Coordinates of C-alpha atoms and ligand atoms in Angstrom, one line a residue:
M1 CA 89.4 176.9 142.6
L2 CA 92.0 173.5 141.7
N3 CA 94.2 173.7 144.7
E4 CA 98.0 172.9 144.3
R5 CA 97.5 169.4 142.8
G6 CA 94.9 169.6 140.7
K7 CA 91.9 168.0 142.6
I8 CA 88.6 169.0 143.1
R9 CA 88.4 170.3 146.4
T10 CA 85.3 168.2 147.8
A11 CA 83.1 168.3 151.7
V12 CA 81.4 165.5 153.0
L13 CA 78.0 166.4 154.5
V14 CA 77.2 163.6 157.0
S15 CA 74.7 163.4 160.1
G16 CA 75.4 160.2 161.5
G17 CA 77.6 156.8 162.1
G18 CA 80.0 157.8 158.4
T19 CA 80.6 154.8 157.0
N20 CA 80.0 156.5 153.9
L21 CA 82.9 158.9 154.7
Q22 CA 85.0 156.2 155.6
A23 CA 84.7 154.4 152.2
I24 CA 85.3 157.6 150.4
L25 CA 88.8 158.3 152.8
E26 CA 89.7 155.2 152.8
A27 CA 89.3 155.1 148.7
R28 CA 91.7 158.0 148.5
G29 CA 94.6 157.1 146.1
E30 CA 92.9 153.6 145.6
V31 CA 89.4 154.8 143.8
I32 CA 90.1 158.1 144.1
H33 CA 92.5 160.7 142.2
H34 CA 90.8 163.7 141.4
A35 CA 89.2 164.5 144.7
E36 CA 90.7 165.9 147.7
I37 CA 88.5 165.9 150.7
T38 CA 89.0 169.0 152.3
L39 CA 86.1 169.5 154.7
V40 CA 83.5 167.3 156.3
V41 CA 80.0 168.8 157.5
S42 CA 77.5 167.5 159.7
N43 CA 74.1 168.8 161.6
R44 CA 74.4 167.3 164.1
K45 CA 77.5 167.9 166.8
N46 CA 77.6 164.5 168.1
A47 CA 77.3 162.9 164.7
Y48 CA 80.3 160.2 164.9
A49 CA 81.3 161.0 161.3
L50 CA 82.7 164.3 162.5
E51 CA 85.2 161.8 164.8
R52 CA 85.9 159.8 161.5
A53 CA 86.8 163.2 159.9
K54 CA 89.0 164.1 162.9
A55 CA 90.8 161.0 162.8
A56 CA 91.8 161.8 159.1
G57 CA 92.7 165.2 159.7
I58 CA 90.3 166.6 157.8
P59 CA 88.5 170.0 159.2
A60 CA 85.5 168.9 160.7
I61 CA 82.6 171.3 161.3
A62 CA 79.1 170.7 163.3
I63 CA 76.2 173.2 161.5
S64 CA 73.0 173.0 164.1
L65 CA 69.7 173.9 161.2
K66 CA 68.1 174.3 165.7
A67 CA 70.5 176.4 167.6
L68 CA 70.2 178.6 164.2
G69 CA 66.6 178.7 164.0
G70 CA 65.6 177.1 161.0
R71 CA 66.8 175.8 157.3
E72 CA 67.4 179.5 155.9
A73 CA 69.7 180.4 158.1
F74 CA 71.5 177.0 158.1
E75 CA 71.4 177.2 154.6
R76 CA 73.3 180.5 154.8
E77 CA 75.7 179.2 156.7
L78 CA 76.7 176.1 155.6
Q79 CA 77.1 178.2 152.1
R80 CA 79.9 180.9 153.7
V81 CA 81.5 177.9 155.5
L82 CA 82.1 176.1 151.7
E83 CA 83.0 179.1 150.2
L84 CA 85.8 179.7 152.6
H85 CA 87.1 176.0 152.6
K86 CA 86.9 176.8 148.2
I87 CA 84.4 174.0 148.5
E88 CA 83.5 172.7 144.7
L89 CA 81.8 169.3 144.9
I90 CA 79.4 168.3 147.7
V91 CA 78.6 164.6 148.6
L92 CA 75.9 163.9 150.5
A93 CA 77.0 160.7 152.9
G94 CA 74.1 159.7 155.0
F95 CA 73.1 164.0 155.6
L96 CA 69.7 163.8 156.2
T97 CA 68.7 167.5 156.0
I98 CA 66.8 168.0 153.0
L99 CA 68.0 171.2 150.8
S100 CA 66.3 173.8 149.4
P101 CA 65.9 174.5 145.6
A102 CA 67.5 177.7 145.8
F103 CA 70.9 175.9 147.9
T104 CA 70.4 172.7 144.8
R105 CA 70.1 175.1 141.8
R106 CA 72.8 177.0 143.2
W107 CA 75.1 173.9 143.5
D108 CA 73.0 172.6 140.3
H109 CA 75.4 169.1 139.1
R110 CA 78.0 169.6 142.1
I111 CA 75.8 168.0 145.3
L112 CA 76.1 164.0 145.1
N113 CA 74.0 162.2 147.0
I114 CA 74.2 158.0 147.8
H115 CA 70.8 156.1 149.0
P116 CA 70.0 153.2 149.9
A117 CA 67.3 152.0 147.2
L118 CA 67.4 151.5 143.6
I119 CA 65.8 155.3 142.7
P120 CA 62.6 155.1 142.1
S121 CA 61.6 152.9 144.9
F122 CA 61.5 153.4 148.4
C123 CA 63.0 156.8 148.0
G124 CA 61.7 160.9 148.5
K125 CA 61.4 162.7 151.9
D126 CA 60.2 160.3 154.6
Y127 CA 62.7 157.4 153.0
Y128 CA 66.0 157.5 155.0
G129 CA 68.2 155.2 156.9
L130 CA 66.6 152.6 158.0
H131 CA 63.0 153.5 157.2
V132 CA 64.6 152.5 153.2
H133 CA 65.4 149.2 154.2
E134 CA 62.2 148.4 156.7
A135 CA 60.0 149.3 153.9
A136 CA 61.6 147.4 151.6
L137 CA 61.3 144.8 153.7
A138 CA 56.9 145.2 154.0
R139 CA 56.6 145.5 150.6
G140 CA 58.2 141.7 149.7
V141 CA 61.1 142.5 147.6
K142 CA 63.5 140.2 146.7
V143 CA 66.4 142.5 145.0
T144 CA 67.3 146.4 146.5
G145 CA 70.3 148.3 146.4
A146 CA 71.5 151.2 146.5
T147 CA 71.6 154.9 143.8
V148 CA 74.2 157.5 143.6
H149 CA 72.7 160.4 142.1
F150 CA 73.1 164.5 141.4
V151 CA 70.9 166.4 144.0
N152 CA 68.1 169.1 142.4
E153 CA 64.9 170.2 143.6
I154 CA 62.9 166.7 144.1
P155 CA 64.2 164.5 147.0
D156 CA 66.5 161.8 145.5
G157 CA 65.0 163.0 141.8
G158 CA 67.7 164.5 140.4
E159 CA 70.2 162.3 137.9
I160 CA 70.5 158.8 138.3
L161 CA 74.7 158.5 137.9
L162 CA 75.5 154.6 139.5
Q163 CA 73.1 151.9 140.6
K164 CA 74.5 147.9 142.5
A165 CA 71.3 145.9 142.9
V166 CA 71.7 143.8 146.5
E167 CA 70.1 140.8 147.1
V168 CA 66.9 140.5 149.8
L169 CA 67.5 137.4 151.8
P170 CA 65.1 135.2 153.6
G171 CA 65.3 136.5 157.6
D172 CA 66.4 139.8 156.8
T173 CA 66.1 142.3 159.5
P174 CA 66.3 145.7 158.7
E175 CA 69.8 146.2 160.3
V176 CA 71.2 143.4 158.3
L177 CA 69.8 144.3 155.2
Q178 CA 71.5 148.1 155.7
R179 CA 74.1 146.5 156.4
R180 CA 74.6 144.5 153.8
V181 CA 73.3 147.0 151.5
M182 CA 75.8 149.2 152.8
E183 CA 78.5 146.8 152.1
Q184 CA 78.0 145.1 148.5
A185 CA 76.7 148.4 146.6
E186 CA 77.3 151.4 148.9
W187 CA 81.0 151.8 149.8
I188 CA 81.7 150.9 146.5
L189 CA 79.3 153.6 144.2
L190 CA 80.1 156.3 146.3
P191 CA 83.9 156.7 145.7
K192 CA 83.8 155.0 142.1
A193 CA 80.9 158.9 141.7
V194 CA 83.0 161.0 143.9
E195 CA 85.9 159.9 141.2
T196 CA 83.8 160.1 138.0
V197 CA 82.4 164.1 138.6
A198 CA 85.9 164.9 140.1
A199 CA 87.6 163.8 136.5
D200 CA 84.6 165.0 134.9
M201 CA 85.1 168.8 136.2
L202 CA 88.4 168.7 135.8
A203 CA 88.3 167.5 132.5
D204 CA 85.9 170.4 131.9
P205 CA 85.7 172.7 133.7
S206 CA 82.7 174.6 133.1
Ligands
LIG301 C1 73.1 155.6 154.9 O1 72.8 153.5 154.5 C2 72.7 156.3 153.6 O2 72.3 155.4 152.4 C3 71.7 156.2 154.3 O3 71.8 156.8 155.1 C4 73.1 156.2 156.1 C5 74.0 156.6 156.4 O4 75.0 156.0 156.9 N1 71.1 158.2 153.6 C6 70.0 158.4 153.0 O5 69.1 157.3 153.8 C7 69.6 159.3 152.0 N2 68.1 159.2 152.0 P1 76.8 156.1 157.4 O6 76.1 157.5 158.0 O7 77.1 154.8 157.9 O8 76.9 157.0 156.3

C-alpha cells in the first residue's frame, strides 16, 4: 500500500536511546527518498526513542511484552498496529526483542536490522548493545564495524545488505567503541539500506 507520494510506509522498532532512529529521521530528503517513516514502536515505554519520534511528529507507540503476558500476544498486537498503519517495511533500530519465526516469515525480506559488529562475528542471541563491543574488546579484534541485514528466523542470520568496518583503537572502552561504530558505520549504513530496500520495493512490488 503506497501513500499518495509513492513512498514505502515504514515503521521503526526501537528499545532504547534511538540514535539510529534519529539518523533515519535526519536522512529523510537527503539519503532517504523512497521511504516514509510513518510509525515508531517501542517495546519499552520509557525508551528515549519515543521522545525523538514525537519531536518529529511521528506516531509513537509502546507495546509492552511483559504487560501482554508474552511474545505471542506482543506480536499479535504489533501485527495489528502495523496493519492499522498500513506498514510495508519494518526497520529494527536497536530493537532488542527477538521476533518469532512465524513473524519473520510473515514479513520475509520486509524487516531490516542493524547489528553493531561485522556479522558473522559477535552476533546471535546474546549479542546486543554494549555486550557486542565488550565481546569484541575481550577477543582483541583490531577491526569491528556494523552490519545491516534482512531478518529471518535465525538471530542475526538473514541476508547481509551492507557492512562497514571500523577500527578498534588502543585504550577503547566498550562505550567509546560503541560510539565510534555508531558514528562511523551505523548512522551511515542504516539510512542507506532503508533507501535501497524501499526503492527496490517500489521498482518491484511483488
Ligand atoms: C545500536 O548500537 C544497535 O546497533 C544495537 O543497539 C544499539 C541501539 O542504539 N542493536 C543491537 O545490538 C541488535 N542486536 P540506539 O537506540 O541509540 O539506536
